[in-house]
Amino acid sequence: MTSRRQALTALTALTALPGLLATATAAVAQGVSEPPAEVRAALPGARLQGKMRFRWFGLTVYDTRLWVAGEPISAQDYATRPFALELVYARKLGGADIADRSIDEMRRIDRFEDREAGDWRAAMVAAFPDVVSGDRLTGLHQPGRGARFFHNARPTREVADAEFARLFFGIWLSPRSPEPALRQSLLGAAG
């Protein structure tokens, strides 16, 4: 009888999961017109250029927003312009897993040495804590210098490497992005 009750409890929990995820992601996706504090401090006058919800195999992973100051950026000039990329997570993910996936996606943008991959992975593990639904990771692109990262508005790590920043932000913005629909939604007409 106990195993039947446990099975019924597990089944009930699984059937409730899509509703819980939809609620969490709906809260995340509500209209945001003001940049977060860390973006306002780094990019005075920043405005939203584009946004999109990223799904993987039908499951919402995060909502992403591209914040810019001044003229819109494009896929051709993103590496030379300051901007902030904000990701609001809809699910629990390990920081090391985010770093590993980022390295895989950066390799799709361009080639780099294994030594660089190791250094960059270590920097991302330090920058990206484990996240849960509603957590925000924000990356600030600093042209020619690298990137600064924030977790829920708290600074976590600066990576002083322009090539790292080009490849990392290229995951979302490069013409070689593995997610062209996501890139187009972030860049909009400037894409």
PDB file of C-alpha atoms in Angstrom:
ATOM      1  CA  MET A   1       0.000   0.000   0.000  1.00  0.00           C
ATOM      2  CA  THR A   2       2.860   2.380   0.830  1.00  0.00           C
ATOM      3  CA  SER A   3       4.533   1.976  -2.556  1.00  0.00           C
ATOM      4  CA  ARG A   4       1.220   2.670  -4.288  1.00  0.00           C
ATOM      5  CA  ARG A   5       0.782   5.854  -2.218  1.00  0.00           C
ATOM      6  CA  GLN A   6       4.389   6.923  -3.028  1.00  0.00           C
ATOM      7  CA  ALA A   7       3.798   6.278  -6.738  1.00  0.00           C
ATOM      8  CA  LEU A   8       0.592   8.346  -6.647  1.00  0.00           C
ATOM      9  CA  THR A   9       2.402  11.170  -4.822  1.00  0.00           C
ATOM     10  CA  ALA A  10       5.238  11.115  -7.387  1.00  0.00           C
ATOM     11  CA  LEU A  11       2.765  11.112 -10.283  1.00  0.00           C
ATOM     12  CA  THR A  12       0.877  14.049  -8.770  1.00  0.00           C
ATOM     13  CA  ALA A  13       4.142  15.981  -8.350  1.00  0.00           C
ATOM     14  CA  LEU A  14       5.162  15.295 -11.957  1.00  0.00           C
ATOM     15  CA  THR A  15       1.821  16.404 -13.370  1.00  0.00           C
ATOM     16  CA  ALA A  16       2.044  19.639 -11.358  1.00  0.00           C
ATOM     17  CA  LEU A  17       5.575  20.410 -12.631  1.00  0.00           C
ATOM     18  CA  PRO A  18       4.558  21.987 -15.986  1.00  0.00           C
ATOM     19  CA  GLY A  19       2.127  24.320 -14.200  1.00  0.00           C
ATOM     20  CA  LEU A  20       4.756  25.353 -11.685  1.00  0.00           C
ATOM     21  CA  LEU A  21       7.276  26.015 -14.453  1.00  0.00           C
ATOM     22  CA  ALA A  22       4.733  28.014 -16.449  1.00  0.00           C
ATOM     23  CA  THR A  23       3.958  30.135 -13.381  1.00  0.00           C
ATOM     24  CA  ALA A  24       7.637  30.749 -12.667  1.00  0.00           C
ATOM     25  CA  THR A  25       8.480  31.641 -16.255  1.00  0.00           C
ATOM     26  CA  ALA A  26       5.405  33.845 -16.641  1.00  0.00           C
ATOM     27  CA  ALA A  27       6.571  35.876 -13.640  1.00  0.00           C
ATOM     28  CA  VAL A  28      10.035  36.124 -15.165  1.00  0.00           C
ATOM     29  CA  ALA A  29       8.746  37.136 -18.603  1.00  0.00           C
ATOM     30  CA  GLN A  30       6.473  39.965 -17.493  1.00  0.00           C
ATOM     31  CA  GLY A  31       7.190  43.264 -19.159  1.00  0.00           C
ATOM     32  CA  VAL A  32      10.430  44.756 -17.928  1.00  0.00           C
ATOM     33  CA  SER A  33      11.136  48.314 -18.975  1.00  0.00           C
ATOM     34  CA  GLU A  34      13.798  49.327 -16.459  1.00  0.00           C
ATOM     35  CA  PRO A  35      17.270  47.835 -16.546  1.00  0.00           C
ATOM     36  CA  PRO A  36      18.468  46.188 -13.340  1.00  0.00           C
ATOM     37  CA  ALA A  37      20.590  48.266 -10.948  1.00  0.00           C
ATOM     38  CA  GLU A  38      23.938  46.842 -12.068  1.00  0.00           C
ATOM     39  CA  VAL A  39      23.108  47.710 -15.691  1.00  0.00           C
ATOM     40  CA  ARG A  40      21.965  51.243 -14.812  1.00  0.00           C
ATOM     41  CA  ALA A  41      25.227  51.809 -12.923  1.00  0.00           C
ATOM     42  CA  ALA A  42      27.453  50.529 -15.740  1.00  0.00           C
ATOM     43  CA  LEU A  43      25.457  51.816 -18.727  1.00  0.00           C
ATOM     44  CA  PRO A  44      23.690  55.090 -17.870  1.00  0.00           C
ATOM     45  CA  GLY A  45      20.682  55.571 -20.111  1.00  0.00           C
ATOM     46  CA  ALA A  46      20.515  51.862 -21.002  1.00  0.00           C
ATOM     47  CA  ARG A  47      17.413  50.675 -22.778  1.00  0.00           C
ATOM     48  CA  LEU A  48      16.107  47.280 -23.799  1.00  0.00           C
ATOM     49  CA  GLN A  49      17.109  46.374 -27.368  1.00  0.00           C
ATOM     50  CA  GLY A  50      15.580  42.900 -27.422  1.00  0.00           C
ATOM     51  CA  LYS A  51      14.465  39.925 -25.385  1.00  0.00           C
ATOM     52  CA  MET A  52      13.473  36.299 -25.794  1.00  0.00           C
ATOM     53  CA  ARG A  53      12.638  33.181 -23.824  1.00  0.00           C
ATOM     54  CA  PHE A  54      15.106  30.332 -24.424  1.00  0.00           C
ATOM     55  CA  ARG A  55      13.698  26.818 -24.408  1.00  0.00           C
ATOM     56  CA  TRP A  56      15.553  23.535 -24.703  1.00  0.00           C
ATOM     57  CA  PHE A  57      13.531  20.503 -25.760  1.00  0.00           C
ATOM     58  CA  GLY A  58      10.380  22.465 -24.914  1.00  0.00           C
ATOM     59  CA  LEU A  59      11.459  23.365 -21.375  1.00  0.00           C
ATOM     60  CA  THR A  60      12.021  27.010 -20.502  1.00  0.00           C
ATOM     61  CA  VAL A  61      15.613  27.538 -19.376  1.00  0.00           C
ATOM     62  CA  TYR A  62      15.816  31.340 -19.107  1.00  0.00           C
ATOM     63  CA  ASP A  63      14.551  34.664 -20.378  1.00  0.00           C
ATOM     64  CA  THR A  64      17.244  36.859 -21.849  1.00  0.00           C
ATOM     65  CA  ARG A  65      17.390  40.611 -22.326  1.00  0.00           C
ATOM     66  CA  LEU A  66      19.918  42.751 -24.172  1.00  0.00           C
ATOM     67  CA  TRP A  67      20.474  46.215 -22.651  1.00  0.00           C
ATOM     68  CA  VAL A  68      22.295  48.900 -24.643  1.00  0.00           C
ATOM     69  CA  ALA A  69      23.172  52.562 -24.247  1.00  0.00           C
ATOM     70  CA  GLY A  70      23.143  54.672 -27.385  1.00  0.00           C
ATOM     71  CA  GLU A  71      22.622  53.211 -30.824  1.00  0.00           C
ATOM     72  CA  PRO A  72      21.431  49.597 -31.224  1.00  0.00           C
ATOM     73  CA  ILE A  73      24.153  47.004 -31.649  1.00  0.00           C
ATOM     74  CA  SER A  74      24.306  44.458 -34.461  1.00  0.00           C
ATOM     75  CA  ALA A  75      25.767  40.988 -34.967  1.00  0.00           C
ATOM     76  CA  GLN A  76      28.653  42.610 -36.847  1.00  0.00           C
ATOM     77  CA  ASP A  77      29.626  45.162 -34.186  1.00  0.00           C
ATOM     78  CA  TYR A  78      28.640  43.542 -30.860  1.00  0.00           C
ATOM     79  CA  ALA A  79      32.302  42.814 -29.960  1.00  0.00           C
ATOM     80  CA  THR A  80      33.178  46.533 -30.161  1.00  0.00           C
ATOM     81  CA  ARG A  81      30.242  47.910 -28.161  1.00  0.00           C
ATOM     82  CA  PRO A  82      29.386  48.042 -24.456  1.00  0.00           C
ATOM     83  CA  PHE A  83      26.159  46.276 -23.470  1.00  0.00           C
ATOM     84  CA  ALA A  84      24.668  44.026 -20.825  1.00  0.00           C
ATOM     85  CA  LEU A  85      23.108  40.616 -21.352  1.00  0.00           C
ATOM     86  CA  GLU A  86      20.723  39.566 -18.592  1.00  0.00           C
ATOM     87  CA  LEU A  87      19.521  35.985 -18.112  1.00  0.00           C
ATOM     88  CA  VAL A  88      16.676  35.256 -15.693  1.00  0.00           C
ATOM     89  CA  TYR A  89      16.605  31.539 -15.002  1.00  0.00           C
ATOM     90  CA  ALA A  90      13.416  29.488 -14.860  1.00  0.00           C
ATOM     91  CA  ARG A  91      15.006  26.395 -13.337  1.00  0.00           C
ATOM     92  CA  LYS A  92      17.736  25.141 -11.082  1.00  0.00           C
ATOM     93  CA  LEU A  93      21.126  24.754 -12.797  1.00  0.00           C
ATOM     94  CA  GLY A  94      24.632  24.231 -11.475  1.00  0.00           C
ATOM     95  CA  GLY A  95      27.163  26.989 -12.104  1.00  0.00           C
ATOM     96  CA  ALA A  96      29.751  24.459 -13.324  1.00  0.00           C
ATOM     97  CA  ASP A  97      27.174  23.065 -15.760  1.00  0.00           C
ATOM     98  CA  ILE A  98      26.530  26.580 -17.111  1.00  0.00           C
ATOM     99  CA  ALA A  99      30.294  27.059 -17.546  1.00  0.00           C
ATOM    100  CA  ASP A 100      30.702  23.711 -19.334  1.00  0.00           C
ATOM    101  CA  ARG A 101      27.820  24.435 -21.704  1.00  0.00           C
ATOM    102  CA  SER A 102      29.231  27.908 -22.372  1.00  0.00           C
ATOM    103  CA  ILE A 103      32.615  26.448 -23.373  1.00  0.00           C
ATOM    104  CA  ASP A 104      30.860  24.019 -25.754  1.00  0.00           C
ATOM    105  CA  GLU A 105      28.873  26.857 -27.344  1.00  0.00           C
ATOM    106  CA  MET A 106      31.920  29.158 -27.548  1.00  0.00           C
ATOM    107  CA  ARG A 107      33.724  26.429 -29.518  1.00  0.00           C
ATOM    108  CA  ARG A 108      30.889  26.592 -32.051  1.00  0.00           C
ATOM    109  CA  ILE A 109      31.650  30.295 -32.567  1.00  0.00           C
ATOM    110  CA  ASP A 110      35.399  29.921 -33.129  1.00  0.00           C
ATOM    111  CA  ARG A 111      38.395  27.744 -32.299  1.00  0.00           C
ATOM    112  CA  PHE A 112      40.564  28.222 -29.245  1.00  0.00           C
ATOM    113  CA  GLU A 113      43.217  26.302 -27.352  1.00  0.00           C
ATOM    114  CA  ASP A 114      42.481  23.784 -24.595  1.00  0.00           C
ATOM    115  CA  ARG A 115      44.572  25.903 -22.214  1.00  0.00           C
ATOM    116  CA  GLU A 116      42.263  28.867 -22.858  1.00  0.00           C
ATOM    117  CA  ALA A 117      39.230  26.635 -22.383  1.00  0.00           C
ATOM    118  CA  GLY A 118      40.550  25.565 -18.986  1.00  0.00           C
ATOM    119  CA  ASP A 119      41.286  29.127 -17.875  1.00  0.00           C
ATOM    120  CA  TRP A 120      37.935  30.412 -19.132  1.00  0.00           C
ATOM    121  CA  ARG A 121      36.003  27.538 -17.566  1.00  0.00           C
ATOM    122  CA  ALA A 122      37.650  28.242 -14.191  1.00  0.00           C
ATOM    123  CA  ALA A 123      36.741  31.937 -14.489  1.00  0.00           C
ATOM    124  CA  MET A 124      33.127  31.090 -15.350  1.00  0.00           C
ATOM    125  CA  VAL A 125      32.817  28.602 -12.490  1.00  0.00           C
ATOM    126  CA  ALA A 126      33.879  31.465 -10.190  1.00  0.00           C
ATOM    127  CA  ALA A 127      31.451  33.868 -11.914  1.00  0.00           C
ATOM    128  CA  PHE A 128      28.396  31.614 -12.119  1.00  0.00           C
ATOM    129  CA  PRO A 129      26.989  30.265  -8.866  1.00  0.00           C
ATOM    130  CA  ASP A 130      24.317  27.602  -8.884  1.00  0.00           C
ATOM    131  CA  VAL A 131      21.006  29.211  -9.868  1.00  0.00           C
ATOM    132  CA  VAL A 132      17.360  28.542  -9.070  1.00  0.00           C
ATOM    133  CA  SER A 133      14.174  29.803 -10.663  1.00  0.00           C
ATOM    134  CA  GLY A 134      14.102  33.604 -10.602  1.00  0.00           C
ATOM    135  CA  ASP A 135      17.876  34.082 -10.242  1.00  0.00           C
ATOM    136  CA  ARG A 136      19.541  36.601 -12.551  1.00  0.00           C
ATOM    137  CA  LEU A 137      22.973  36.362 -14.116  1.00  0.00           C
ATOM    138  CA  THR A 138      24.068  39.524 -15.908  1.00  0.00           C
ATOM    139  CA  GLY A 139      27.116  39.855 -18.104  1.00  0.00           C
ATOM    140  CA  LEU A 140      28.504  43.292 -18.872  1.00  0.00           C
ATOM    141  CA  HIS A 141      30.547  43.461 -22.082  1.00  0.00           C
ATOM    142  CA  GLN A 142      33.535  45.803 -21.800  1.00  0.00           C
ATOM    143  CA  PRO A 143      34.955  46.236 -25.320  1.00  0.00           C
ATOM    144  CA  GLY A 144      38.668  45.571 -25.579  1.00  0.00           C
ATOM    145  CA  ARG A 145      38.827  44.639 -21.864  1.00  0.00           C
ATOM    146  CA  GLY A 146      36.598  41.636 -21.185  1.00  0.00           C
ATOM    147  CA  ALA A 147      33.476  41.031 -19.143  1.00  0.00           C
ATOM    148  CA  ARG A 148      32.057  41.580 -15.661  1.00  0.00           C
ATOM    149  CA  PHE A 149      29.460  39.241 -14.195  1.00  0.00           C
ATOM    150  CA  PHE A 150      26.750  39.690 -11.588  1.00  0.00           C
ATOM    151  CA  HIS A 151      24.438  37.302  -9.746  1.00  0.00           C
ATOM    152  CA  ASN A 152      21.220  38.963  -8.564  1.00  0.00           C
ATOM    153  CA  ALA A 153      22.957  42.385  -8.812  1.00  0.00           C
ATOM    154  CA  ARG A 154      26.014  41.275  -6.778  1.00  0.00           C
ATOM    155  CA  PRO A 155      29.362  41.315  -8.639  1.00  0.00           C
ATOM    156  CA  THR A 156      30.862  37.835  -8.903  1.00  0.00           C
ATOM    157  CA  ARG A 157      33.850  37.994 -11.245  1.00  0.00           C
ATOM    158  CA  GLU A 158      35.625  40.071 -13.865  1.00  0.00           C
ATOM    159  CA  VAL A 159      37.318  38.294 -16.765  1.00  0.00           C
ATOM    160  CA  ALA A 160      39.971  40.579 -18.279  1.00  0.00           C
ATOM    161  CA  ASP A 161      40.146  38.926 -21.690  1.00  0.00           C
ATOM    162  CA  ALA A 162      38.590  40.528 -24.791  1.00  0.00           C
ATOM    163  CA  GLU A 163      38.695  37.254 -26.768  1.00  0.00           C
ATOM    164  CA  PHE A 164      36.818  35.460 -24.016  1.00  0.00           C
ATOM    165  CA  ALA A 165      34.179  38.220 -24.046  1.00  0.00           C
ATOM    166  CA  ARG A 166      33.832  38.104 -27.845  1.00  0.00           C
ATOM    167  CA  LEU A 167      33.267  34.354 -27.808  1.00  0.00           C
ATOM    168  CA  PHE A 168      31.114  34.237 -24.686  1.00  0.00           C
ATOM    169  CA  PHE A 169      28.688  36.958 -25.797  1.00  0.00           C
ATOM    170  CA  GLY A 170      28.891  35.534 -29.311  1.00  0.00           C
ATOM    171  CA  ILE A 171      26.850  32.585 -28.057  1.00  0.00           C
ATOM    172  CA  TRP A 172      23.870  34.948 -28.246  1.00  0.00           C
ATOM    173  CA  LEU A 173      24.976  37.726 -30.604  1.00  0.00           C
ATOM    174  CA  SER A 174      27.524  36.484 -33.179  1.00  0.00           C
ATOM    175  CA  PRO A 175      26.530  35.782 -36.792  1.00  0.00           C
ATOM    176  CA  ARG A 176      27.739  32.245 -35.939  1.00  0.00           C
ATOM    177  CA  SER A 177      25.440  31.964 -32.909  1.00  0.00           C
ATOM    178  CA  PRO A 178      24.068  28.423 -32.504  1.00  0.00           C
ATOM    179  CA  GLU A 179      20.664  30.055 -31.820  1.00  0.00           C
ATOM    180  CA  PRO A 180      19.964  32.426 -34.753  1.00  0.00           C
ATOM    181  CA  ALA A 181      16.320  33.012 -33.758  1.00  0.00           C
ATOM    182  CA  LEU A 182      17.431  34.048 -30.280  1.00  0.00           C
ATOM    183  CA  ARG A 183      20.087  36.349 -31.771  1.00  0.00           C
ATOM    184  CA  GLN A 184      17.529  37.956 -34.069  1.00  0.00           C
ATOM    185  CA  SER A 185      15.086  38.555 -31.213  1.00  0.00           C
ATOM    186  CA  LEU A 186      17.786  40.192 -29.106  1.00  0.00           C
ATOM    187  CA  LEU A 187      19.160  42.351 -31.910  1.00  0.00           C
ATOM    188  CA  GLY A 188      15.821  43.159 -33.552  1.00  0.00           C
ATOM    189  CA  ALA A 189      15.950  45.330 -36.661  1.00  0.00           C
ATOM    190  CA  ALA A 190      19.642  46.086 -36.059  1.00  0.00           C
ATOM    191  CA  GLY A 191      20.504  42.370 -36.376  1.00  0.00           C
TER     192      GLY A 191
END
